[in-house]
Coordinates of C-alpha atoms in Angstrom, one line a residue:
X398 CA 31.5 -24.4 14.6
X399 CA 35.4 -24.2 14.1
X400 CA 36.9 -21.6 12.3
X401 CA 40.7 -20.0 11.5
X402 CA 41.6 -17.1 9.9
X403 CA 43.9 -16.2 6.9
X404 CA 45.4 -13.4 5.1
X405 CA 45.3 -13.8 1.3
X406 CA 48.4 -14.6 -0.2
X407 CA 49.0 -15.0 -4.0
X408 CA 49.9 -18.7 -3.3
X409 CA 46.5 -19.0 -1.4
X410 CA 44.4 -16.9 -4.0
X411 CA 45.9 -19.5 -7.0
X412 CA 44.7 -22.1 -5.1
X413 CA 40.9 -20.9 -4.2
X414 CA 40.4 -19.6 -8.0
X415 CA 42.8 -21.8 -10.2
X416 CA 40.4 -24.5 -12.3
X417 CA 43.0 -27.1 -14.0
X418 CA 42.0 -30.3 -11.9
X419 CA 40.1 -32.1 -10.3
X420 CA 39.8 -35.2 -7.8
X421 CA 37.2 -36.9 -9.9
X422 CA 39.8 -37.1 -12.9
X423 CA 41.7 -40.1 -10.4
X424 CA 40.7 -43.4 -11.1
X425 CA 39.9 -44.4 -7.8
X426 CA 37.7 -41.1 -7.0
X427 CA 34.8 -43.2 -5.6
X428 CA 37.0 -43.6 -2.3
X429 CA 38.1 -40.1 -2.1
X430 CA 37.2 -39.2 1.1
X431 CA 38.2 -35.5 1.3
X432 CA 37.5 -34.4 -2.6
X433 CA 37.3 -30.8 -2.6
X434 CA 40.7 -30.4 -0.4
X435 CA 42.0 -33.5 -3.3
X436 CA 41.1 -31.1 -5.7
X437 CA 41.9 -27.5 -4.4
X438 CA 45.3 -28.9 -4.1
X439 CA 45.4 -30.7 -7.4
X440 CA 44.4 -27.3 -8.5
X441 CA 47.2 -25.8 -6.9
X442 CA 49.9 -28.3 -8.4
X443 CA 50.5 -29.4 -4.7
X444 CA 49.7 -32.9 -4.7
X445 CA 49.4 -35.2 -7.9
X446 CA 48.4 -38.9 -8.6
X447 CA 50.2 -42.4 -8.4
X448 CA 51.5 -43.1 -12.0
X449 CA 48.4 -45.3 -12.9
X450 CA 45.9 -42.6 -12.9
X451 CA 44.7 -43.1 -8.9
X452 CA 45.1 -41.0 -6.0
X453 CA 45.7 -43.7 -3.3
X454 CA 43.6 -42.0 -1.1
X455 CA 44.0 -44.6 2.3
X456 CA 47.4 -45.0 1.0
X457 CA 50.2 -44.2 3.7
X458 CA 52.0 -40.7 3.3
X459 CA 55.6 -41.2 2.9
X460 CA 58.0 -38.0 4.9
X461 CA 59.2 -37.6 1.1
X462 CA 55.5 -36.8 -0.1
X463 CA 55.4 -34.7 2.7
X464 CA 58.2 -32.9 1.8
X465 CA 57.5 -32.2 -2.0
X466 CA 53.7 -30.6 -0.6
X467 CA 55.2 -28.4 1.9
X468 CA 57.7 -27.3 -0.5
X469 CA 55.6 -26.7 -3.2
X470 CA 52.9 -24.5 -0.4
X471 CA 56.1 -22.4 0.7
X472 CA 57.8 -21.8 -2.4
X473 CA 56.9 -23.5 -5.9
X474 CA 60.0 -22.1 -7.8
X475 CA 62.7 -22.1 -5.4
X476 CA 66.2 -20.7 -6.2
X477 CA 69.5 -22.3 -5.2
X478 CA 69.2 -25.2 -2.5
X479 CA 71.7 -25.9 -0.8
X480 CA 72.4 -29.7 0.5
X481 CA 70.9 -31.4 3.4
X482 CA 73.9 -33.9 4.3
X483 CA 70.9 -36.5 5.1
X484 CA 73.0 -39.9 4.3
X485 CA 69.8 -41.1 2.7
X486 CA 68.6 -38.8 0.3
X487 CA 71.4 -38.4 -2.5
X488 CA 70.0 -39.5 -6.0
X489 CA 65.8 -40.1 -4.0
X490 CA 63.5 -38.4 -6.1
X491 CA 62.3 -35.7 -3.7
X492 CA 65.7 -35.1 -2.8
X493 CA 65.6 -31.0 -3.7
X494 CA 62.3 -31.1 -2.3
X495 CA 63.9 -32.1 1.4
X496 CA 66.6 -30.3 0.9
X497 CA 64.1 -27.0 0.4
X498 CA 62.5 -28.3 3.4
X499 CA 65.6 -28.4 5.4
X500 CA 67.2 -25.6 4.3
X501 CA 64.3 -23.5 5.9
X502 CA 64.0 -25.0 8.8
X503 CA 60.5 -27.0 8.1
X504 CA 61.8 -30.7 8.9
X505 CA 64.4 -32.3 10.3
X506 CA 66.5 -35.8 9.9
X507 CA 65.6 -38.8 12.5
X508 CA 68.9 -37.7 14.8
X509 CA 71.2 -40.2 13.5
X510 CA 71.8 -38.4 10.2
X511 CA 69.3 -39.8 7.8
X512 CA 65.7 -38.3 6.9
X513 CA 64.3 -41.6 6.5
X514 CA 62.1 -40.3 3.1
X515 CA 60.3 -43.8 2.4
X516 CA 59.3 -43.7 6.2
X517 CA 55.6 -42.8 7.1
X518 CA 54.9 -39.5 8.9
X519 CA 51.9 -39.3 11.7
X520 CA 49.6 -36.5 11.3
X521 CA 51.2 -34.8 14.3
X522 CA 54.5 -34.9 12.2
X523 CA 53.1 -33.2 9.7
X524 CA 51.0 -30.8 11.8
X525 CA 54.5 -29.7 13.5
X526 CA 55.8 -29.2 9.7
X527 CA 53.2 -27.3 8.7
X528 CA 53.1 -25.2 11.6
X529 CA 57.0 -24.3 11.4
X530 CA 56.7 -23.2 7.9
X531 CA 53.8 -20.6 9.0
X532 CA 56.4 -19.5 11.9
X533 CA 54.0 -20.5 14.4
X534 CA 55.9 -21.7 17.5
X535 CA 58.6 -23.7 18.7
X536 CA 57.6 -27.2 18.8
X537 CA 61.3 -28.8 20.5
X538 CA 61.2 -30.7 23.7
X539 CA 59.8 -33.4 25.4
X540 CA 56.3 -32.4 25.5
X541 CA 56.3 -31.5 21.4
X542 CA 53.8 -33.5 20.3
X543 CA 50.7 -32.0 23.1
X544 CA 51.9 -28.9 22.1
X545 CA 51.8 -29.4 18.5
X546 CA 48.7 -31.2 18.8
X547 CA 47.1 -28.7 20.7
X548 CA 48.2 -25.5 18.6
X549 CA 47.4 -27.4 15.2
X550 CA 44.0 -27.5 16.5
X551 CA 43.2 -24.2 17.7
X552 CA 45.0 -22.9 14.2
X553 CA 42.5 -25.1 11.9
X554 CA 44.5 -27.6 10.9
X555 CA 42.6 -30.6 12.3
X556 CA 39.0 -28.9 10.7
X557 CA 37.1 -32.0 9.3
X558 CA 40.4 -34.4 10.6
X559 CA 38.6 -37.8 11.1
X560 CA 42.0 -39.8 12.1
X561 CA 44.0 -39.8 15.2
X562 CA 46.9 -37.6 14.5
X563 CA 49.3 -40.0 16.2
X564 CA 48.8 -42.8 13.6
X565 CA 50.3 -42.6 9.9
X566 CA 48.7 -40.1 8.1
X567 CA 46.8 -41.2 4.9
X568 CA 47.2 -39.3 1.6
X569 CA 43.6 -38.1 2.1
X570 CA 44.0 -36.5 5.4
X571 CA 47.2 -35.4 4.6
X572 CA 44.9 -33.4 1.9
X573 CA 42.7 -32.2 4.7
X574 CA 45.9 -30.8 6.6
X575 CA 47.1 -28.9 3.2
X576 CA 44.1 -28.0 2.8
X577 CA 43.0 -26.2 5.7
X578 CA 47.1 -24.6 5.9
X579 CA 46.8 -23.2 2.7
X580 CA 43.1 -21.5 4.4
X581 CA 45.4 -20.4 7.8
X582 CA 48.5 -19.9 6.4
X583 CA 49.5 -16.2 7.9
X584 CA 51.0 -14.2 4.5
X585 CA 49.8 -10.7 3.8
X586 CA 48.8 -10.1 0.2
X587 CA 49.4 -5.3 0.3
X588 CA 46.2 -4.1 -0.7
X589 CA 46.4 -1.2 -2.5
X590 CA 43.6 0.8 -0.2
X591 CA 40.7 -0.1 1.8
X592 CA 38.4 -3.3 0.5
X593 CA 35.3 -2.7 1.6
X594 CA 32.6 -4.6 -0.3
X595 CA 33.0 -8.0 -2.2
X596 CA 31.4 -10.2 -4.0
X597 CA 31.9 -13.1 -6.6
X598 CA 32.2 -13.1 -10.3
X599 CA 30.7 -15.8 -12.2
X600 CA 34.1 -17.0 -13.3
X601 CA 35.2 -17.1 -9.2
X602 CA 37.3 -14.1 -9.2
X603 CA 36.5 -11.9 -6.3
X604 CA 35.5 -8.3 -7.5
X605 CA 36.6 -5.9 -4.3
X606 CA 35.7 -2.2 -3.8
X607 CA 38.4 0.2 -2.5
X608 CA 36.9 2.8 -0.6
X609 CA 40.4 4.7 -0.3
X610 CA 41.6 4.5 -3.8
X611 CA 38.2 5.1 -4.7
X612 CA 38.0 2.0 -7.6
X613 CA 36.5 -1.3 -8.0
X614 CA 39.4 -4.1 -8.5
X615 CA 39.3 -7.4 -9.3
X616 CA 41.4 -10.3 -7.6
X617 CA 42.0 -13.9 -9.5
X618 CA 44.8 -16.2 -9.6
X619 CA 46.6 -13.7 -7.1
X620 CA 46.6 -10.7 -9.6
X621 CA 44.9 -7.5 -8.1
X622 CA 44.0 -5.3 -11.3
X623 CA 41.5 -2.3 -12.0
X624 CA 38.4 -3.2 -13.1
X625 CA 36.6 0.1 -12.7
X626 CA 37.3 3.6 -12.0
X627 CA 40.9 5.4 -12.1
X628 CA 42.8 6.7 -9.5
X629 CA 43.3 10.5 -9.6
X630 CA 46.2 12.3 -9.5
X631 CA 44.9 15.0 -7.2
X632 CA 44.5 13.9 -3.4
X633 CA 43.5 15.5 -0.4
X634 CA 45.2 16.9 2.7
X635 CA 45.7 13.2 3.9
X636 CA 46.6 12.1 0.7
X637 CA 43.6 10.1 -0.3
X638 CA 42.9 10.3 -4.4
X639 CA 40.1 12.5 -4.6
X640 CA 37.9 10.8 -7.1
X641 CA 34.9 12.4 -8.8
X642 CA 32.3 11.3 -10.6
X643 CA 32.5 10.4 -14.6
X644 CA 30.2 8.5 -16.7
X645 CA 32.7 6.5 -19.0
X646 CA 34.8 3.6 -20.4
X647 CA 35.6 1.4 -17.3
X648 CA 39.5 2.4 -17.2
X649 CA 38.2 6.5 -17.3
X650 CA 35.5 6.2 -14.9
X651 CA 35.4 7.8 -11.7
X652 CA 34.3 7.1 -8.3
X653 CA 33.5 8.9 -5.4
X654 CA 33.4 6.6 -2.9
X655 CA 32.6 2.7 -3.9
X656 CA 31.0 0.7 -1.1
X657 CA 29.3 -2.6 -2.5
X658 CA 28.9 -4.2 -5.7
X659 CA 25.8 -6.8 -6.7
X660 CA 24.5 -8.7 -9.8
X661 CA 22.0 -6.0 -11.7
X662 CA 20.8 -5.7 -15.3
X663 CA 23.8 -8.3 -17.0
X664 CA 26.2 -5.9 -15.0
X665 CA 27.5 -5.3 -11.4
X666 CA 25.9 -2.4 -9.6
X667 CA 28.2 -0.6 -7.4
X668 CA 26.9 1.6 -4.7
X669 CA 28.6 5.3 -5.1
X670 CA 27.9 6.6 -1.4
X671 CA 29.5 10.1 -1.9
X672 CA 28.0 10.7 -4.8
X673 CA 24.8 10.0 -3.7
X674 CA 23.8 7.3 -6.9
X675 CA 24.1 3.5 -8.1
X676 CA 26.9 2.9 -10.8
X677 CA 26.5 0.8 -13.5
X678 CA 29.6 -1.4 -14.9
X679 CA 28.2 -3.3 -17.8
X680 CA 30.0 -3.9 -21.0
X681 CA 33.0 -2.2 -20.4
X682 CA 31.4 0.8 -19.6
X683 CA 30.0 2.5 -16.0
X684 CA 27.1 4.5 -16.5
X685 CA 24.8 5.8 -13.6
X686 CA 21.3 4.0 -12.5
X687 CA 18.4 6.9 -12.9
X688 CA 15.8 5.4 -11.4
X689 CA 12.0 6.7 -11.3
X690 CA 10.2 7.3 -8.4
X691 CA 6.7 6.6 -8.4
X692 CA 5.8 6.4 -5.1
X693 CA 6.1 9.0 -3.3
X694 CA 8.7 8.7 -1.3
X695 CA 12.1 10.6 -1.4
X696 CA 13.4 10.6 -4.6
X697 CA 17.4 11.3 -4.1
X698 CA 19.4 8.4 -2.6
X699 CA 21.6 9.4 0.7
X700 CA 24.5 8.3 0.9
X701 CA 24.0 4.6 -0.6
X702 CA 25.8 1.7 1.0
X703 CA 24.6 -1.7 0.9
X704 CA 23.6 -3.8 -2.5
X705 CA 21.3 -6.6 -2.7
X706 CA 20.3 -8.6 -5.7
X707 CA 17.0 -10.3 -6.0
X708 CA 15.5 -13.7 -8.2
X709 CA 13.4 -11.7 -9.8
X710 CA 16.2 -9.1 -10.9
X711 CA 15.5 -6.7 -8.9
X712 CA 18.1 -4.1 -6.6
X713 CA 18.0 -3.4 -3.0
X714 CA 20.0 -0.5 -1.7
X715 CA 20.5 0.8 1.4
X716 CA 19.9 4.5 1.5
X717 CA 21.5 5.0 4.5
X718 CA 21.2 8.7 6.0
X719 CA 17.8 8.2 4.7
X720 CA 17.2 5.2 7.0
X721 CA 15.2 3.6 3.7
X722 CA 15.7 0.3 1.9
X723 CA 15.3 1.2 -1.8
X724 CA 14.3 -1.7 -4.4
X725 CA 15.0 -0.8 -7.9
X726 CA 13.0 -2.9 -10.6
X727 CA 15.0 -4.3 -13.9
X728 CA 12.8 -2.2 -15.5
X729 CA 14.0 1.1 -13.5
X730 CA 11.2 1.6 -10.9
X731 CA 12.5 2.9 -7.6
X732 CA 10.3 2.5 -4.2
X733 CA 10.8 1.9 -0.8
X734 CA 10.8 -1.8 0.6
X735 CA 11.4 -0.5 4.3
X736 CA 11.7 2.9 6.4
X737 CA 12.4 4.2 9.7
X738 CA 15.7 2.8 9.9
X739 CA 18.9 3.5 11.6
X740 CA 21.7 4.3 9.3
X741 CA 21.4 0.7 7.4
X742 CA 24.3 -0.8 5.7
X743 CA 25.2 -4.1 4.5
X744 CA 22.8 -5.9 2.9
X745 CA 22.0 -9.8 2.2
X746 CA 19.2 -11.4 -0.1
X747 CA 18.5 -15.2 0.9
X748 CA 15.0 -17.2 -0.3
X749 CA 12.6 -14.7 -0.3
X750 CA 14.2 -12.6 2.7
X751 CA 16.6 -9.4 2.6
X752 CA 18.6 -9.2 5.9
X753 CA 19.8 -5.9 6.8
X754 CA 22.8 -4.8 9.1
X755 CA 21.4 -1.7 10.9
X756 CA 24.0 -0.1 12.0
X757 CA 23.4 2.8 13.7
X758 CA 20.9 0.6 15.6
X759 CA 23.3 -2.1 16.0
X760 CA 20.6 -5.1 14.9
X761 CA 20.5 -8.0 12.1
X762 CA 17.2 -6.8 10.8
X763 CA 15.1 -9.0 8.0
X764 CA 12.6 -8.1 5.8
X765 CA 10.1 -10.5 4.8
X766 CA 6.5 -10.7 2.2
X767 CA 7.2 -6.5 3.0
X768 CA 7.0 -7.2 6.9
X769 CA 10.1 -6.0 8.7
X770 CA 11.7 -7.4 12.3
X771 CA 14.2 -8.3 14.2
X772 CA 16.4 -11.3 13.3
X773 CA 19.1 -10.8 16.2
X774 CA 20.2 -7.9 18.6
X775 CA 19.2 -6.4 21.4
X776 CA 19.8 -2.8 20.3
X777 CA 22.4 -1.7 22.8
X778 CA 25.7 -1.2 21.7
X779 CA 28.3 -3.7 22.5
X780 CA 29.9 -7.2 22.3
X781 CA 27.6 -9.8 23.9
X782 CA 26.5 -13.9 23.0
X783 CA 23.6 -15.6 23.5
X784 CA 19.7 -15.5 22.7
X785 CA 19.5 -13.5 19.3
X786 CA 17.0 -11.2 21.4
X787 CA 19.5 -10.7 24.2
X788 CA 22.9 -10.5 21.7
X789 CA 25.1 -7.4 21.5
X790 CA 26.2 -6.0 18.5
X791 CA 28.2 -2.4 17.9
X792 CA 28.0 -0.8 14.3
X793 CA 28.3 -4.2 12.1
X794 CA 28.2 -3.0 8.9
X795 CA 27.7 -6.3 6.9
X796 CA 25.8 -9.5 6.5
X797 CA 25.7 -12.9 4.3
X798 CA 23.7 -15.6 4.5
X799 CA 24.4 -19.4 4.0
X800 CA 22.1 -22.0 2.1
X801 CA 21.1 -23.2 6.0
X802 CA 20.3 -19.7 7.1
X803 CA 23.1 -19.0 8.7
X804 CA 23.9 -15.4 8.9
X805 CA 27.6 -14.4 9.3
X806 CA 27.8 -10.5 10.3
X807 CA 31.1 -7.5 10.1
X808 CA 30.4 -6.8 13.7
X809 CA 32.7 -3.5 12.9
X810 CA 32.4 -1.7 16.3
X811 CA 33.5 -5.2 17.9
X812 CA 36.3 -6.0 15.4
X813 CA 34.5 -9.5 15.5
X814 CA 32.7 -11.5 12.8
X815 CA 29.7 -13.1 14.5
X816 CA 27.7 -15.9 13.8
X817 CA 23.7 -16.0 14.0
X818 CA 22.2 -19.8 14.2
X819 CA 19.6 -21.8 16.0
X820 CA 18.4 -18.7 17.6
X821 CA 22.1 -18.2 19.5
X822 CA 24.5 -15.6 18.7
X823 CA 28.3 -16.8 18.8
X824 CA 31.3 -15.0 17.4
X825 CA 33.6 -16.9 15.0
X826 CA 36.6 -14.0 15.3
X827 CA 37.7 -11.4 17.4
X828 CA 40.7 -9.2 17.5
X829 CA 43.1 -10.6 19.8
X830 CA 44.7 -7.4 21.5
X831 CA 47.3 -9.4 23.2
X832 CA 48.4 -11.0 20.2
X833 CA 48.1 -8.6 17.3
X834 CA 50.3 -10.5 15.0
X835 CA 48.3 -13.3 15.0
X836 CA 44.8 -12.1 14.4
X837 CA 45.0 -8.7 12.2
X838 CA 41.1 -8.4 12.1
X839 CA 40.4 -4.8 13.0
X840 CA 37.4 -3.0 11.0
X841 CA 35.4 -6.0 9.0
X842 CA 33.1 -4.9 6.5
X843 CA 32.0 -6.8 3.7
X844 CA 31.3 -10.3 3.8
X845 CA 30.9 -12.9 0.9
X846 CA 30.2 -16.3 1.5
X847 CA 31.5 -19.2 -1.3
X848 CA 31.1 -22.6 -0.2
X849 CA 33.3 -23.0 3.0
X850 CA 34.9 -19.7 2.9
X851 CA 33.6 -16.6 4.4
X852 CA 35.9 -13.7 2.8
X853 CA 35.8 -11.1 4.7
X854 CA 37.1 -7.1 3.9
X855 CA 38.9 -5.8 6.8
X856 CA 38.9 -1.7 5.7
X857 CA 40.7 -0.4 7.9
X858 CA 43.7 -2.8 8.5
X859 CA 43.9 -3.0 4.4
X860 CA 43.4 -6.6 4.5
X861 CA 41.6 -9.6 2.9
X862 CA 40.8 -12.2 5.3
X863 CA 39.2 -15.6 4.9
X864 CA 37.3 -17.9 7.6
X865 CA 36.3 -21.3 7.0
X866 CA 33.3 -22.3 8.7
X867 CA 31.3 -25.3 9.1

C-alpha cells in the first residue's frame, strides 16, 4: 500500500469538496485514463480542455501547461508579477503564468535564456517543480534527477504513475502528478481547537468535533464555520471555554465535551462525553437522546465516546468507563450489544459488523450476529507489525472500515495510523521524531474514510490530516 500525508489547506479542501466539473463533460472521456484526478482538478479550475471540447488525455504536456497548473495550485489570484527576462515568452499565452512560476522559484529557463514554453516536460521535470513549490529540497546538481525521482516517490507523487518519469509526460499523468500534490502538498489550515471526530455530510462537507472549543464545526470549500454549539466566554484555569450543557437552537447550544458525530434519526448524533448523554442536531436544533432502558442493564451512559450508525437505523455508542457498547433503536430503545470492555472508543459499522477500538485494552475488537472477538492485537501495549494476533497497538482511539474490509486505526499511543488487512498489521504513518516538520502526526483520533482519502483528526497537534491509500 503507498501512502503520503497532507495538512488541509483551503486550496486543498476547494479541491476535495468543489462540484463544478467533471472529466466525463470532455469529448474524448472514453480514453481518460486517470478520470477522478481529470476531474478533481477540473473541479479545482487547475486544468481545463483543448478548445474543441476534449481533454487530450495521451497528448504531450507542454512546460507552458505546466506552468499555468502549478501556478494556479500555488496561488490562483496572484498579485503583481514581476518579469521573467525569458527571450521567449513575451506576448505567449501563459506568459504571467511563467513568470509566477519564476518569480517563486518553481522553474527555471533552459540556461541559455529562454524557457522553451512549447517544449515538452518529462514527468521528472515536473516532479522537481512540484516538489520546489512544496519547499521540499534542493534538487541542483548533477545527480538531480535520482534525487528528484527518488523523493517524488517516497512523497506520493508517483501513486498510481503508470509512465516512466523520464519520458514526456502526458496530460493524463500530468493529472495524476497534480493530483496526488494537491493530496501532499505541506500547508497548515489553524484549526480553531482540537478536531477529534469526523464524519461526512451528504453534501461532502466534512462535519468535525472540537473537543477544546467544545463545538461541532463544519469544513467545505475551505470555510471552517459553527455548526453546533457556542463557544463560552467563561474558560478555565488553562483557558479552555468551559461549555455546559443547553438544549437549544444550534447557534445557542452548548457542549460539554463533543467527541463523535454519526447519521441518527434524519440528524447527526453527537456523542457529549462530559455530560454523560447523546446530542441530537436535527433541524436546526440540538436536543438530547433519552433513551429507555429495558433491559436491565445500567441505565446512565459514562462518559460516551464512539458513534456508530447502523442499516437498520439504529445507534451504537460507546459507553466507555462503562466498558459497554450501547445500541439505541430509531424508536428509542437502549440495550447493550457488548460488555466487559476496556475503556472502548472509536467505533466503525461495516456489513453487518461493528468494529470497536478498545483502548484501554489496546485491540481492534468486532462484534458480529451479537458474538464479540478479536479482529487484531495482541493486548500489550506498544508499536508492533505483523500477524493481527501478534500486532501491537497502544491506546488507538479510532477505527474505519473500507468496502474491502480494510480497517484503518488512530493508533493514538503510537502517533501512527495502522493498517489491518489480509490478516497482517502494517502502519501507513508514523511520527517521524527526526523530522518533525515533515510529518506533524502526533495524537490521531478520528478517522473517516471517502473514496481514496483517509481524513484523519490529529487532536492534539490541532491538525487535519489526509492519507491516500490504495
Amino acid at each position: 500500500m503507498k501512502t503520503h500525508q497532507k495538512l488541509i489547506s483551503a486550496v486543498a479542501a476547494t479541491f476535495m469538496l468543489a462540484n463544478t466539473a467533471n472529466a466525463a463533460e470532455f469529448t474524448d472521456a472514453d480514453i481518460i485514463q486517470h478520470a477522478d484526478a481529470v476531474t478533481a482538478l477540473a473541479e479545482a479550475g487547475i486544468i481545463s480542455g483543448r478548445p474543441d471540447g476534449s481533454f487530450d488525455p495521451r497528448g504531450t504536456t507542454q512546460r507552458a501547461e505546466i506552468a499555468k497548473m502549478l501556478s494556479l495550485l500555488v496561488d490562483p489570484k496572484p498579485g503583481n508579477i514581476p518579469p521573467s527576462g525569458f527571450t521567449d515568452t513575451a506576448g505567449n499565452w501563459a506568459e504571467r503564468y511563467i513568470d509566477h512560476c519564476y518569480s517563486l522559484g518553481i522553474v527555471t529557463g533552459r540556461g541559455d535564456g529562454t524557457f522553451d514554453p512549447d517544449g515538452a516536460v518529462t514527468g521528472t521535470e515536473a516532479a522537481k517543480m512540484l516538489l520546489t513549490a512544496s519547499g521540499y529540497g534542493d534538487f541542483t546538481g548533477a545527480d538531480w534527477e535520482e534525487r528528484v525521482n527518488k523523493a517524488a516517490a517516497e512523497a506520493g507523487l508517483y501513486t498510481d504513475f503508470p509512465a516512466d518519469p523520464s519520458e514526456p509526460l502526458s496530460r493524463d499523468n500530468a493529472a495524476v502528478l497534480l493530483y496526488n500534490a494537491l493530496l501532499w502538498k505541506e500547508e497548515s489550515m489553524e484549526f480553531p481547537g482540537d478536531p477529534t471526530g469526523i464524519a461526512v455530510l451528504p453534501d461532502g462537507a466534512l462535519l468535525i468535533t472540537d473537543t477544546f472549543q467544545r463545538v461541532v464545526y463544519r469544513l467545505a470549500s475551505g470555510e471552517l464555520a459553527i455548526y453546533a454549539g457556542a463557544v463560552t466566554d467563561a474558560a478555565d484555569v488553562n483557558g479552555q471555554p468551559l461549555g455546559g450543557y443547553y438544549d437549544a437552537g444550534a447557534e445557542e447550544s452548548l457542549f460539554k465535551r463533543p467527541w463523535a458525530a454519526a447519521p441518527f434519526l434524519d440528524g447527526w448524533a453527537v456523542s457529549d462525553a462530559e455530560n454523560n448523554v447523546v446530542r441530537l442536531i436535527r433541524d436546526g436544533k440540538v436536543m438530547t437522546v433519552n433513551p429507555t432502558v429495558t433491559d436491565g442493564a445500567v441505565k446512565t451512559l459514562a462518559y460516551p465516546t464512539g458513534l456508530a450508525a447502523a442499516e437498520d437505523g439504529s445507534l451504537y455508542v460507546s459507553d466507555t468507563h462503562n466498558g459497554l457498547i450501547r445500541r439505541i433503536s430509531p424508536d428509542g430503545e437502549m440495550t447493550t450489544a457488548a460488555k466487559g470492555l476496556r475503556d472502548p472508543m472509536g467505533l466503525c459499522w461495516r456489513d453487518g459488523i461493528l468494529y470497536i477500538a478498545e483502548t484501554g485494552g489496546n485491540r481492534i475488537m468486532k462484534l458480529e450476529n451479537g458474538r464479540l472477538s478479536v479482529a487484531a492485537g495482541s493486548g500489550e501495549d506498544g508499536w508492533l507489525d505483523g500477524k493481527t494476533s501478534e500486532a501491537q497497538f497502544s491506546g488507538p482511539k479510532a477505527v474505519a472500515a473500507a468496502e474491502d474490509g480494510t480497517l484503518y486505526v488512530s493508533d493514538t499511543g503510537s502517533s501512527a495510523v495502522r493498517v489491518i488487512k489480509g490478516g497482517q498489521v502494517s502502519t501507513a504513518a508514523v511520527r517521524d521524531i527526526a523530522d518533525q516538520e515533515l510529518n506533524l502526526l502526533v495524537s490521531p483520533v478520528g478517522l473517516v474514510l471517502e473514496g481514496q482519502r483517509l481524513y484523519v483528526c490529529d487532536e492534539f497537534a490541532g491538525k487535519l490530516l489526509v492519507l491516500t491509500v490504495e
